[in-house]
Short mmCIF file of C-alpha atoms in Angstrom, two decimals:
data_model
loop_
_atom_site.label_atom_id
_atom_site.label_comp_id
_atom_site.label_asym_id
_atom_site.label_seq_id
_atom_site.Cartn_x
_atom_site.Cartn_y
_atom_site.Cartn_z
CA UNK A 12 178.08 -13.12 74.06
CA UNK A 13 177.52 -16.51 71.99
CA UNK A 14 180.35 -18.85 72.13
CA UNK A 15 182.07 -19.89 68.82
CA UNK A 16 180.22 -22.95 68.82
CA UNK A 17 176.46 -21.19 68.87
CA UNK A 18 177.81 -18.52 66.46
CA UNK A 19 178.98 -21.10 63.69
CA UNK A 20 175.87 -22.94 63.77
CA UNK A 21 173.73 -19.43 63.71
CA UNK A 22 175.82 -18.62 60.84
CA UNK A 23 175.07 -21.74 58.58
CA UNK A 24 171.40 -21.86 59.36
CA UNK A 25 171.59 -18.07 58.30
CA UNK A 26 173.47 -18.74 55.08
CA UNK A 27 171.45 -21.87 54.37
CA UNK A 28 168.27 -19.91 54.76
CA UNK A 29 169.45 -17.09 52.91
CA UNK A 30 170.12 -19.22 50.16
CA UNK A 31 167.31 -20.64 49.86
CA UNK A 32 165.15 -17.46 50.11
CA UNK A 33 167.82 -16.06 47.27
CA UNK A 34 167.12 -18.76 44.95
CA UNK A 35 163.22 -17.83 44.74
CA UNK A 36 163.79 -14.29 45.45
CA UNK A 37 162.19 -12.25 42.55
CA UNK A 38 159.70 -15.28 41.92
CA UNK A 39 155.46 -14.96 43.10
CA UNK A 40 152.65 -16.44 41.37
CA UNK A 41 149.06 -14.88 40.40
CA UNK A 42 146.13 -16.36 42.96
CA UNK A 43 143.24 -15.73 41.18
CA UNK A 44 139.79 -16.92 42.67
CA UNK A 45 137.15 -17.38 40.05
CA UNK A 46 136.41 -21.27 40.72
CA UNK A 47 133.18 -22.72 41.44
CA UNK A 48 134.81 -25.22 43.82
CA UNK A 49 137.78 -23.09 45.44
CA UNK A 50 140.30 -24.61 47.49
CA UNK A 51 140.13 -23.33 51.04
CA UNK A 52 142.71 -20.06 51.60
CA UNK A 53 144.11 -21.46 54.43
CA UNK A 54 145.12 -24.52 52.32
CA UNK A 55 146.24 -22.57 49.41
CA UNK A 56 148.51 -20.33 52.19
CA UNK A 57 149.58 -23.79 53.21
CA UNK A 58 150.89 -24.48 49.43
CA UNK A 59 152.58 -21.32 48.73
CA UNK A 60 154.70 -21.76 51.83
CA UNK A 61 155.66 -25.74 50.97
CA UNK A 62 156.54 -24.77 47.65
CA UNK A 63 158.55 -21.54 48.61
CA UNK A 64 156.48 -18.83 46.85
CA UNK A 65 157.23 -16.15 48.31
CA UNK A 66 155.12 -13.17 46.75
CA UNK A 67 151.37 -13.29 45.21
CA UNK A 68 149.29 -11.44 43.50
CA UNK A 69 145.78 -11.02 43.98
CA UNK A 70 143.20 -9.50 41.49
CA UNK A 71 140.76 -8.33 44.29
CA UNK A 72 140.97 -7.49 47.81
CA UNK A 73 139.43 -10.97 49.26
CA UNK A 74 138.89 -10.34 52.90
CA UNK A 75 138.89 -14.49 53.61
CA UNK A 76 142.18 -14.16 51.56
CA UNK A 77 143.17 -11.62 53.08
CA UNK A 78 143.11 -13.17 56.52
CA UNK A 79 144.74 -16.43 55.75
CA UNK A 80 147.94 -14.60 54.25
CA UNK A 81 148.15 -12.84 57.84
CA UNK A 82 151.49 -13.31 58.84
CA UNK A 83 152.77 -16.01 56.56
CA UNK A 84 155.68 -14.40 55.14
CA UNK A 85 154.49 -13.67 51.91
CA UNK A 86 154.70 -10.44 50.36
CA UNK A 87 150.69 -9.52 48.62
CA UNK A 88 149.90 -6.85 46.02
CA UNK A 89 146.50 -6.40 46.42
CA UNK A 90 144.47 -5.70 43.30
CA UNK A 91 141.27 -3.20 42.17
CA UNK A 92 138.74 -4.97 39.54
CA UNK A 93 138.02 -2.30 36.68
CA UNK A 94 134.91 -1.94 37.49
CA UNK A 95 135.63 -0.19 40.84
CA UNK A 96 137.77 2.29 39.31
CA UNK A 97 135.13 4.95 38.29
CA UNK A 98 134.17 5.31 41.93
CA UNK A 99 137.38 5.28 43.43
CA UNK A 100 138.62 8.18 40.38
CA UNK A 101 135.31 10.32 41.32
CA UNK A 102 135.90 10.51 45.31
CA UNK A 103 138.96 10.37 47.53
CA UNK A 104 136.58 9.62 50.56
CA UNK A 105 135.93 6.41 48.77
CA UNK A 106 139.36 5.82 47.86
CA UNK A 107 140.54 6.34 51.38
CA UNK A 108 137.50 4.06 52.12
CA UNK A 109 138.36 0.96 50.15
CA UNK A 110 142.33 1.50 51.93
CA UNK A 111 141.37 1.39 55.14
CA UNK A 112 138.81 -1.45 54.56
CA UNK A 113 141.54 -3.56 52.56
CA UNK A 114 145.06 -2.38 53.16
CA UNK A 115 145.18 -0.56 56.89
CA UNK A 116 142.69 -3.40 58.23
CA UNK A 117 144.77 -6.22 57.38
CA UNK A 118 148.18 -4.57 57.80
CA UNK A 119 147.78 -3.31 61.31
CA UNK A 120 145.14 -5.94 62.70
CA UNK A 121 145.93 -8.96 60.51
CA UNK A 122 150.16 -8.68 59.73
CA UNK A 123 149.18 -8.91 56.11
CA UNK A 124 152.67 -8.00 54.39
CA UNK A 125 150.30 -5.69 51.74
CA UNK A 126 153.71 -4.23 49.66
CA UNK A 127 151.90 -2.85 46.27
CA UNK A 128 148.00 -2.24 45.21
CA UNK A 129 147.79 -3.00 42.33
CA UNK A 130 144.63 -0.25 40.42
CA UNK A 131 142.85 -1.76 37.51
CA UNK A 132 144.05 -4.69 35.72
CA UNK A 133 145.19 -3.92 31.79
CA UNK A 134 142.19 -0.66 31.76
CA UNK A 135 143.88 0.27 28.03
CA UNK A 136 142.89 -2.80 26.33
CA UNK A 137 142.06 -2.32 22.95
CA UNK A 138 138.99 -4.55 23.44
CA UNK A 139 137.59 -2.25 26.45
CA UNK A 140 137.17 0.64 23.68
CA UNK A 141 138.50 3.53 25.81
CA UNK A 142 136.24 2.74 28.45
CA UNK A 143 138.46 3.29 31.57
CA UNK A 144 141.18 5.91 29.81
CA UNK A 145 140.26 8.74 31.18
CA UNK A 146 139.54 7.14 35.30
CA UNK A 147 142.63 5.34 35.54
CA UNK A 148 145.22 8.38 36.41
CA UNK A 149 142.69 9.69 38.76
CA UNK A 150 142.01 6.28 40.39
CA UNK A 151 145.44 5.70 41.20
CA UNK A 152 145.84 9.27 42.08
CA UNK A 153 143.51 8.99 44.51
CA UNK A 154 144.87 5.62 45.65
CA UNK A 155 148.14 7.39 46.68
CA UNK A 156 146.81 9.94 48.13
CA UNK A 157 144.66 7.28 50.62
CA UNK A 158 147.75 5.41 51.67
CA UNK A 159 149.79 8.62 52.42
CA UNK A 160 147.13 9.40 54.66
CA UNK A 161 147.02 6.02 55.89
CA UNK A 162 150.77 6.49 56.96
CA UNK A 163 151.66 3.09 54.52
CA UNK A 164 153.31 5.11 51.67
CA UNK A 165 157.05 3.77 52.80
CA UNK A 166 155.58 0.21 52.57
CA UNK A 167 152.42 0.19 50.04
CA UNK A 168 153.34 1.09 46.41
CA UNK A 169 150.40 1.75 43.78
CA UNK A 170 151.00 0.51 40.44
CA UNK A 171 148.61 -0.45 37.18
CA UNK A 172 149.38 -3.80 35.63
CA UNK A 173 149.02 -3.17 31.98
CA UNK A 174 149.44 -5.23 28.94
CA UNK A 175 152.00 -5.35 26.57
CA UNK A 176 150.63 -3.71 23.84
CA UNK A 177 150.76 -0.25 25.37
CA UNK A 178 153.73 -0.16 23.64
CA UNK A 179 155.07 -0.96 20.49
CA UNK A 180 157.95 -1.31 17.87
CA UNK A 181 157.31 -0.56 14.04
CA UNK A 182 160.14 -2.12 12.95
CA UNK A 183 159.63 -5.23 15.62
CA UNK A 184 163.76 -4.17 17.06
CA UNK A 185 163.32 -3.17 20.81
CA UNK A 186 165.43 -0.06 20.33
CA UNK A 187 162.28 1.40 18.48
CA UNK A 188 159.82 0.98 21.18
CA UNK A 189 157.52 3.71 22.06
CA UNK A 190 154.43 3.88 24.29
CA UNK A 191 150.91 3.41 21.66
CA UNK A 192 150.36 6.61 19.88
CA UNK A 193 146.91 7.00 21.10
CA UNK A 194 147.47 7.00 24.78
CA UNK A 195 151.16 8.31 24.39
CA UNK A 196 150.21 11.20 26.73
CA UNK A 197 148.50 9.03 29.29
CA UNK A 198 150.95 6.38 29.37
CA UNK A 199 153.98 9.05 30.13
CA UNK A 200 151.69 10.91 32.79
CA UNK A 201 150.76 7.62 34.67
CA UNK A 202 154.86 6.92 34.12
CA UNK A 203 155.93 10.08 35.73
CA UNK A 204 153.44 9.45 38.80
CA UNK A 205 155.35 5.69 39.46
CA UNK A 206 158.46 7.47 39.23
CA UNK A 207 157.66 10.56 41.31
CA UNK A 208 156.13 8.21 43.89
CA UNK A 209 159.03 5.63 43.60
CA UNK A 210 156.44 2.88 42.31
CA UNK A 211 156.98 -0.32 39.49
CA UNK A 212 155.34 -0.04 35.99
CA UNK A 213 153.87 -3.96 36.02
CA UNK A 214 153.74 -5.35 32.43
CA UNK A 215 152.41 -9.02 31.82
CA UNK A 216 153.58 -10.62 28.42
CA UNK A 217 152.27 -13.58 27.26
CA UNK A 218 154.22 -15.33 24.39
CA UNK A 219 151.26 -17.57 24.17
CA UNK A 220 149.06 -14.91 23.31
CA UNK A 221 151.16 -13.97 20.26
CA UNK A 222 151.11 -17.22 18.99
CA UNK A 223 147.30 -17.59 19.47
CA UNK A 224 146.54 -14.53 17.79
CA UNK A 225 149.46 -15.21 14.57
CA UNK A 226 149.00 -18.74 13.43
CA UNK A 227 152.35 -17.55 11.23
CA UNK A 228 154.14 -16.00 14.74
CA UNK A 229 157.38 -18.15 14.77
CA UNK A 230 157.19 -21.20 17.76
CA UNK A 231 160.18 -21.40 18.56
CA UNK A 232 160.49 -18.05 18.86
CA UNK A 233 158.49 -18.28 22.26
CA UNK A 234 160.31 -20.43 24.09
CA UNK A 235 164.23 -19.70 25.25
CA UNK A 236 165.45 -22.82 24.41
CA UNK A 237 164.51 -22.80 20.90
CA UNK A 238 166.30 -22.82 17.33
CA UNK A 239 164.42 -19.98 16.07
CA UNK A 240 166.96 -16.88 14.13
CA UNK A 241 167.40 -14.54 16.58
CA UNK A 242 166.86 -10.58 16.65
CA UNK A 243 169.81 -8.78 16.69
CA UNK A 244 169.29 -4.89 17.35
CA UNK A 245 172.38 -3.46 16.87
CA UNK A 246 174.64 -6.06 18.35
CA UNK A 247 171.75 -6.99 21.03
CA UNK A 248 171.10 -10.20 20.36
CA UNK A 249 167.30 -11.44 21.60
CA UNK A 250 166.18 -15.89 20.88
CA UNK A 251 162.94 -15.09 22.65
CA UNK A 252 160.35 -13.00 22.34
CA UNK A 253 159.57 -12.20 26.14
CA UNK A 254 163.75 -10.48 26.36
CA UNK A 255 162.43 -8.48 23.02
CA UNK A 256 159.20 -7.25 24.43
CA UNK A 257 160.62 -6.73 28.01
CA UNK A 258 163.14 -4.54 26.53
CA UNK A 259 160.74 -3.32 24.30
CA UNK A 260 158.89 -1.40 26.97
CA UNK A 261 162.79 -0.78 28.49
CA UNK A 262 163.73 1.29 25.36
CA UNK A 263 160.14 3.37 25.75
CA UNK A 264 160.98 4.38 29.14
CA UNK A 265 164.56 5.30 28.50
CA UNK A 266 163.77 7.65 25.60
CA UNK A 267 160.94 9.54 27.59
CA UNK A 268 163.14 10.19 30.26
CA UNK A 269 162.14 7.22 32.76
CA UNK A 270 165.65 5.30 32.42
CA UNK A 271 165.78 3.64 36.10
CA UNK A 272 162.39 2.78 36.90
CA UNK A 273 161.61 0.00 38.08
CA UNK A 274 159.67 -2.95 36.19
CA UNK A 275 157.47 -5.81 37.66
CA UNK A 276 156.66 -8.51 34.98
CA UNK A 277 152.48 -8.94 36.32
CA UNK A 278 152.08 -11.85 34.58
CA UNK A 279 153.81 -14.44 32.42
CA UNK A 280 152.97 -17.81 32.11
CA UNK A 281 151.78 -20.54 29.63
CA UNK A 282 148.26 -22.37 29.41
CA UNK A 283 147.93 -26.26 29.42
CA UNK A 284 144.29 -26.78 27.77
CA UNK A 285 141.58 -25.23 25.82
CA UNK A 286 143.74 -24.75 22.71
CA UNK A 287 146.61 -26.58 20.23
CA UNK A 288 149.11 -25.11 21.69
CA UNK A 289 147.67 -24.83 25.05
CA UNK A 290 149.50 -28.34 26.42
CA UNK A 291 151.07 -29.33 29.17
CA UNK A 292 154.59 -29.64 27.34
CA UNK A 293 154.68 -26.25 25.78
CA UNK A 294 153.75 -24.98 29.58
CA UNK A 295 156.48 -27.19 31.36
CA UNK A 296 159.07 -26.08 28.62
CA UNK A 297 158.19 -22.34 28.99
CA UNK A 298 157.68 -22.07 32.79
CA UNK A 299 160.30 -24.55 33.52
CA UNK A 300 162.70 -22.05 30.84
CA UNK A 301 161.63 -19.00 32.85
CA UNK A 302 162.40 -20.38 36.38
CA UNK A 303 166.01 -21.62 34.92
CA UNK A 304 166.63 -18.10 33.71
CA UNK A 305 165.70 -16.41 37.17
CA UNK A 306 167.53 -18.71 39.22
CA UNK A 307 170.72 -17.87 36.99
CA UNK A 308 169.75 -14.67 37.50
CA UNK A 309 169.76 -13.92 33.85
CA UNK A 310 168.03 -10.87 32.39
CA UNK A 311 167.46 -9.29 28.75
CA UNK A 312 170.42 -7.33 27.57
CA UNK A 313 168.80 -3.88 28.85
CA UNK A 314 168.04 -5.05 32.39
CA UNK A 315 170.70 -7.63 33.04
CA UNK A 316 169.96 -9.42 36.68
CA UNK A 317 166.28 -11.84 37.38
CA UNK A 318 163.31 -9.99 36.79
CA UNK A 319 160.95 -9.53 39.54
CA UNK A 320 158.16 -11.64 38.49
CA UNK A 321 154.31 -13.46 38.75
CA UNK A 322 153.38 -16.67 37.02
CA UNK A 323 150.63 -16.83 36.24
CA UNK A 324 148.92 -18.42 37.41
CA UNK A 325 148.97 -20.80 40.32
CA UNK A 326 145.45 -22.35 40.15
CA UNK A 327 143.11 -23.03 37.58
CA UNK A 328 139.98 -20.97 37.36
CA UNK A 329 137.11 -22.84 35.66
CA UNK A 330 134.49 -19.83 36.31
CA UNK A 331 136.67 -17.69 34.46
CA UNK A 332 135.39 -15.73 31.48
CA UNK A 333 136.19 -17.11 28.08
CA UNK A 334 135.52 -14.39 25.98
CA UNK A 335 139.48 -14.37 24.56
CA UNK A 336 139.70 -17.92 24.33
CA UNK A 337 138.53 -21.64 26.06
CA UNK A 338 142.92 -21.44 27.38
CA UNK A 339 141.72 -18.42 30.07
CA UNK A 340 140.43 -20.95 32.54
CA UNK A 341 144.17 -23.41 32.36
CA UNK A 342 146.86 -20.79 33.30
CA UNK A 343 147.51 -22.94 36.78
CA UNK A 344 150.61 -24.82 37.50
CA UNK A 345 148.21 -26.89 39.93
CA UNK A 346 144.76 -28.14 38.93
CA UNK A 347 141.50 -26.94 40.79
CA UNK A 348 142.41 -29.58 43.23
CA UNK A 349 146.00 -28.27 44.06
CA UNK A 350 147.37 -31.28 42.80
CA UNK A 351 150.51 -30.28 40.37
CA UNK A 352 150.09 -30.41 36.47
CA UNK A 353 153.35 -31.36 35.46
CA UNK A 354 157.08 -31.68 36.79
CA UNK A 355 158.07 -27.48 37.51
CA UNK A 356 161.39 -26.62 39.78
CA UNK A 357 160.53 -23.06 41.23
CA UNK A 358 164.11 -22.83 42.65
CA UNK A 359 164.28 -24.68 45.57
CA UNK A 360 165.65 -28.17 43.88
CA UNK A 361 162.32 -29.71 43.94
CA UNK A 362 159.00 -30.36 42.00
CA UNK A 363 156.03 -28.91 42.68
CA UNK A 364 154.30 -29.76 45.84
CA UNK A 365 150.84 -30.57 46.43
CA UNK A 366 147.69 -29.49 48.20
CA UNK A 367 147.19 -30.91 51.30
CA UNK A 368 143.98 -32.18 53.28
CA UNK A 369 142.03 -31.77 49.83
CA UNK A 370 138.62 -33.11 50.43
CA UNK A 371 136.83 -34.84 47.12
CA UNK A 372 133.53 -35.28 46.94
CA UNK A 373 131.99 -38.94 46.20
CA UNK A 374 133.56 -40.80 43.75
CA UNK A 375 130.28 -40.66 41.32
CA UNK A 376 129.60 -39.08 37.84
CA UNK A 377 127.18 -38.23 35.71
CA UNK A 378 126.91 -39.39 32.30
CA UNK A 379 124.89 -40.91 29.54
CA UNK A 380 123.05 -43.45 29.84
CA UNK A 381 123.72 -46.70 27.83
CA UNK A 382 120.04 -47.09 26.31
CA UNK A 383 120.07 -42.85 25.48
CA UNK A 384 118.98 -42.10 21.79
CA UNK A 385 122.17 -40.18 20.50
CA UNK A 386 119.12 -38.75 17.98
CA UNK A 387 116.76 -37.70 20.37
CA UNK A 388 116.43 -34.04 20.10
CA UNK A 389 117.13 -32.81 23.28
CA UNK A 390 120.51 -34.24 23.14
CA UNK A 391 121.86 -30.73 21.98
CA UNK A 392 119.92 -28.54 24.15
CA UNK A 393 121.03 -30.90 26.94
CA UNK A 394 124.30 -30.13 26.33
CA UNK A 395 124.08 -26.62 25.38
CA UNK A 396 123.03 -26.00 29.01
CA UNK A 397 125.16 -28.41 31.20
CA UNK A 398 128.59 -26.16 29.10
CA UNK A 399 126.50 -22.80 29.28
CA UNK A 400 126.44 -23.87 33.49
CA UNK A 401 129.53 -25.49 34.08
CA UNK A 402 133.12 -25.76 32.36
CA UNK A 403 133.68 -27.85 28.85
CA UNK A 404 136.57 -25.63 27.84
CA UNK A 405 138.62 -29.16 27.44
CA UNK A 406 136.46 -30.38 24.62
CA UNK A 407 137.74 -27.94 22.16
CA UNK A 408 140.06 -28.95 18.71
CA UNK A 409 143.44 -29.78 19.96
CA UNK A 410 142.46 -29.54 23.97
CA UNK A 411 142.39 -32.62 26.38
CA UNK A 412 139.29 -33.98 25.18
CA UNK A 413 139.16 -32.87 22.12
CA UNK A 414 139.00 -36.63 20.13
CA UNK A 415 136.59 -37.94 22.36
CA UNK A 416 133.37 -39.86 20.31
CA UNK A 417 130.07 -38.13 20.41
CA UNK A 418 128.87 -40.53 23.71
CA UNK A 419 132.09 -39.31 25.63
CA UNK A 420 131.39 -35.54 24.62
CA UNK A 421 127.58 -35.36 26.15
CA UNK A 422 129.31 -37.62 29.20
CA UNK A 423 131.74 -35.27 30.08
CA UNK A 424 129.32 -32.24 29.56
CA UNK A 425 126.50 -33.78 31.87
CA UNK A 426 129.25 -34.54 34.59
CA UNK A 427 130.61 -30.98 34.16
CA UNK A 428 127.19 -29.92 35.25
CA UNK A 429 126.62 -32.40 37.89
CA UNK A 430 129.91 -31.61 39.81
CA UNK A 431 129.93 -28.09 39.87
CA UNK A 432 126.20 -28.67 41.04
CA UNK A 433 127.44 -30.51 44.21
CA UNK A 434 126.64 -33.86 42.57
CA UNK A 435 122.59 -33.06 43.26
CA UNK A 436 120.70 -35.57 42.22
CA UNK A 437 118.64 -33.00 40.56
CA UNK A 438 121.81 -32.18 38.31
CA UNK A 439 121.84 -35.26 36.50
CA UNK A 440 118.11 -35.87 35.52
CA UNK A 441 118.14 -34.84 32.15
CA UNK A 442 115.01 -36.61 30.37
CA UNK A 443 115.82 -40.58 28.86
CA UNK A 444 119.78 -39.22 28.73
CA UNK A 445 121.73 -39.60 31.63
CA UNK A 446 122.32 -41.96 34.94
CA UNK A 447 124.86 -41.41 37.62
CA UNK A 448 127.44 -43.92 37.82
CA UNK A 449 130.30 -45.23 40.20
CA UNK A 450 132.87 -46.24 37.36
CA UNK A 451 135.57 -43.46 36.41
CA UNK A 452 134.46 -42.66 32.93
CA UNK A 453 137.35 -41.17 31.93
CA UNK A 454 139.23 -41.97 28.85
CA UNK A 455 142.91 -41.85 28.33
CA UNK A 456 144.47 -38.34 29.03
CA UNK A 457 141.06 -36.68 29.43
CA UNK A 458 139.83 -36.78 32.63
CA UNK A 459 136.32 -36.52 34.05
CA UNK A 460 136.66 -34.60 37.19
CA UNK A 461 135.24 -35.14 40.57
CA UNK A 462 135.36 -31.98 42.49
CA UNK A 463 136.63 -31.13 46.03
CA UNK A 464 134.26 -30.12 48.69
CA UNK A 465 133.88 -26.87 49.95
CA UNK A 466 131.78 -25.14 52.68
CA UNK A 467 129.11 -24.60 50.18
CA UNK A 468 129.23 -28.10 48.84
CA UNK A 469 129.17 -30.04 52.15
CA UNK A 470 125.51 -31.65 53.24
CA UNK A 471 124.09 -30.88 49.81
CA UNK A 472 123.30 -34.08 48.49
CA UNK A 473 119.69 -33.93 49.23
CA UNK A 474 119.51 -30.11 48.89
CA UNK A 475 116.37 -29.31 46.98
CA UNK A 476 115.77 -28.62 43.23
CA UNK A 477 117.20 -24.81 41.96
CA UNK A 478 114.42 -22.94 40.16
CA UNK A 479 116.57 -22.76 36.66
CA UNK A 480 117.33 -26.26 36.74
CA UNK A 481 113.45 -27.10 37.86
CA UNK A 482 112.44 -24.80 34.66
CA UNK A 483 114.71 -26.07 32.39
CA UNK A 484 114.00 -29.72 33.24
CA UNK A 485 109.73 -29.00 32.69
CA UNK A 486 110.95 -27.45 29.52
CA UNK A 487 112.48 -30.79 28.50
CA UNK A 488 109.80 -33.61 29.87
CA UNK A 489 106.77 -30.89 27.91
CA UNK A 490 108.94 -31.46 25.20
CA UNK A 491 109.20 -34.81 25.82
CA UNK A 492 106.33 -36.01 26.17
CA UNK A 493 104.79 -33.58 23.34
#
């Protein structure tokens, strides 16, 4: 039996670590791993844990991920990539396949806490043109099916994060939300399946996104500290758009029959670059607004209480795709680096902590050289392929770098190039334009990146010339010397 002594001291380091686990609780962030120059897993493990995140979200089963979250505490939903769903709707051999390769692998042999898989990631799109409608159901049919057998379906859920515009309101008052009239009948079939198998509907809303696509969309409006006029639905009174479009998709739910099931917000977040109102104010003020919200456990007047919740996203991703906008690669709280963006409290009383044991590659850069003919006709072509190849998204109207002089704008492409390119020699040789240097070019706010090493990176300084870049370089000195 413990003495009164031992059992008092138990009890406060109990209620001390309770309390701090309850004032993240309901909190994870979105690790997603399209970088050229990723941090190692291990050391982005190493940040979740010093910064108290205690749930992440993953957008594809990364078996080097996978491994580093073994037994770390933190809770994973696992996700599918579109592109796999066709197979795994067409064959429950290959659904019970991909399970045991990444869910039963790492939760047996690894102690990976795998709690949801997450199939598909927003298939009904508008933009995707119908393309995975009718695979979707079946894929996460078969999903379910593979982690009964698996003997995981007490501890694995299956859900589809979707985007909020499978639902809608023509009057723009919550209490008139109903699921998009064109997949209406999907929508409630893929509803009744989470509810029948005691799985979340995951919704990401992105206030951001409204006000990129509506130059007229009301600012304030986005953020829940501002002034805007308020919504009020029948004596529900909603300042901020996320509370409308949360409850929104509540109001859809409870008039098809689906009044207690339970919601996971997939994403929500705020960019820092890449657009006007991409900055890293507007993202402080919405994320830091969020996290005060959750930790006062406030909810939207449907679903009192803190929603269960990703930002997104914890890194930044400069391979990403930037198809809806140059923003898509500056969701992270941290830079590339792991090195925090701007002052964020997640709960725990404290700012954001960084990386640790980040290796940088040489302090050297690539840019253009001081006798370089701003005329010269290759200048653009030059250019053209050091963006095309590496990430310029912060040299856009109203980003970063956006009032940087014509000299500063080729600089920062060329050096774009030559870092993601390991700093190759090779990678900053474009004809009579550029010269590496040892002096920080950067200028004010914008910043000309050196990037961290990686496994890939290490020992390549004298790696040998890539074919494209040997091509593309003989296409410039023909041209050159024509």
């Amino acid at each position: 039996m413990l003495s009164k002594d031992v059992f008092a001291v138990f009890f406060v380091i109990s209620f001390l670590y309770g309390s701090l686990l309850s004032e993240v609780e309901g909190i994870g962030v979105n690790w997603g791993s399209q970088a050229r120059h990723p941090l190692p897993p291990a050391t982005v493990v190493r940040l979740l844990r010093d910064n108290g995140i205690q749930k992440v979200k993953l957008f594809e089963a990364d078996s080097d991920i996978l491994r580093a979250l073994s037994r770390s505490g933190i809770q994973v939903m696992v996700g599918i990539p579109n592109d796999l769903l066709a197979p795994l709707a067409g064959s429950v051999a290959a659904a019970e396949r991909w399970v045991s390769q990444n869910v039963s692998a790492h939760v047996s042999s690894n102690g990976v806490d795998i709690r949801y898989v997450a199939v598909g990631n927003e298939p009904f799109l508008k933009a995707f043109n119908k393309t995975f409608e009718s695979i979707t159901l079946p894929a996460l049919q078969n999903i379910q099916s593979a982690i009964i057998k698996a003997g995981l379906a007490t501890q694995v859920k299956v859900t589809v994060p979707l985007n909020a515009d499978v639902y809608q309101s023509a009057s723009n008052l919550p209490s008139d939300g109903d699921f998009r009239p064109d997949i209406r009948d999907l929508m409630l079939e893929i509803v009744k399946f989470l509810s029948d198998n005691q799985a979340p509907f995951c919704i990401n809303i992105y206030p951001f996104i409204s006000l990129y696509n509506d130059p007229n969309f009301p600012v304030e409006f986005a953020f829940f500290d501002g002034t805007g006029t308020p919504i009020n639905d029948n004596g529900r009174i909603y300042d901020n758009v996320l509370d409308a479009n949360y409850d929104t998709l509540v109001w859809s739910l409870q008039k098809n029959g689906f009044t207690n099931l339970s919601i996971i917000v997939g994403e929500v977040g705020w960019p820092t670059d890449g657009d006007k109102n991409a900055n890293m104010q507007y993202a402080r003020r919405y994320n830091q607004g969020f996290m005060n919200r959750q930790k006062a456990n406030k909810g939207t007047p449907m679903r009192p209480g803190a929603m269960d919740a990703y930002l997104f996203g914890l890194i930044d991703e400069d391979a990403k795709s930037i198809q809806p906008g140059n923003f898509e690669r500056h969701w992270g709280i941290f830079y590339i680096d792991g090195q925090p963006k701007y002052q964020l409290s997640l709960g725990n009383g404290n700012g954001l902590i960084p990386a640790k044991d980040v290796h940088f590659m040489a302090k050297k850069w690539c840019v253009l050289a001081a006798n370089a003919n701003l005329q010269d006709p290759q200048l653009g072509p030059s250019v053209s392929y050091a963006c095309d190849h590496a990430d310029c998204t912060s040299l856009g109207y109203g980003s970063s770098c956006g009032n940087l002089d014509l000299a500063h704008n080729v600089s920062y492409a060329f050096n774009s190039y030559f870092q993601v390119s390991n700093q190759l020699d090779s990678a900053c040789k474009f004809p009579g334009l550029s010269v590496v240097t040892n002096r920080d070019p950067s200028v004010g706010s914008c910043k000309f990146k050196i990037m961290i090493k990686t496994d890939s990176s290490a020992g390549e300084a004298s790696a040998p010339l890539t074919r494209p870049m040997a091509l593309f370089l003989l296409f410039l000195m023909c041209l050159y010397f024509l």
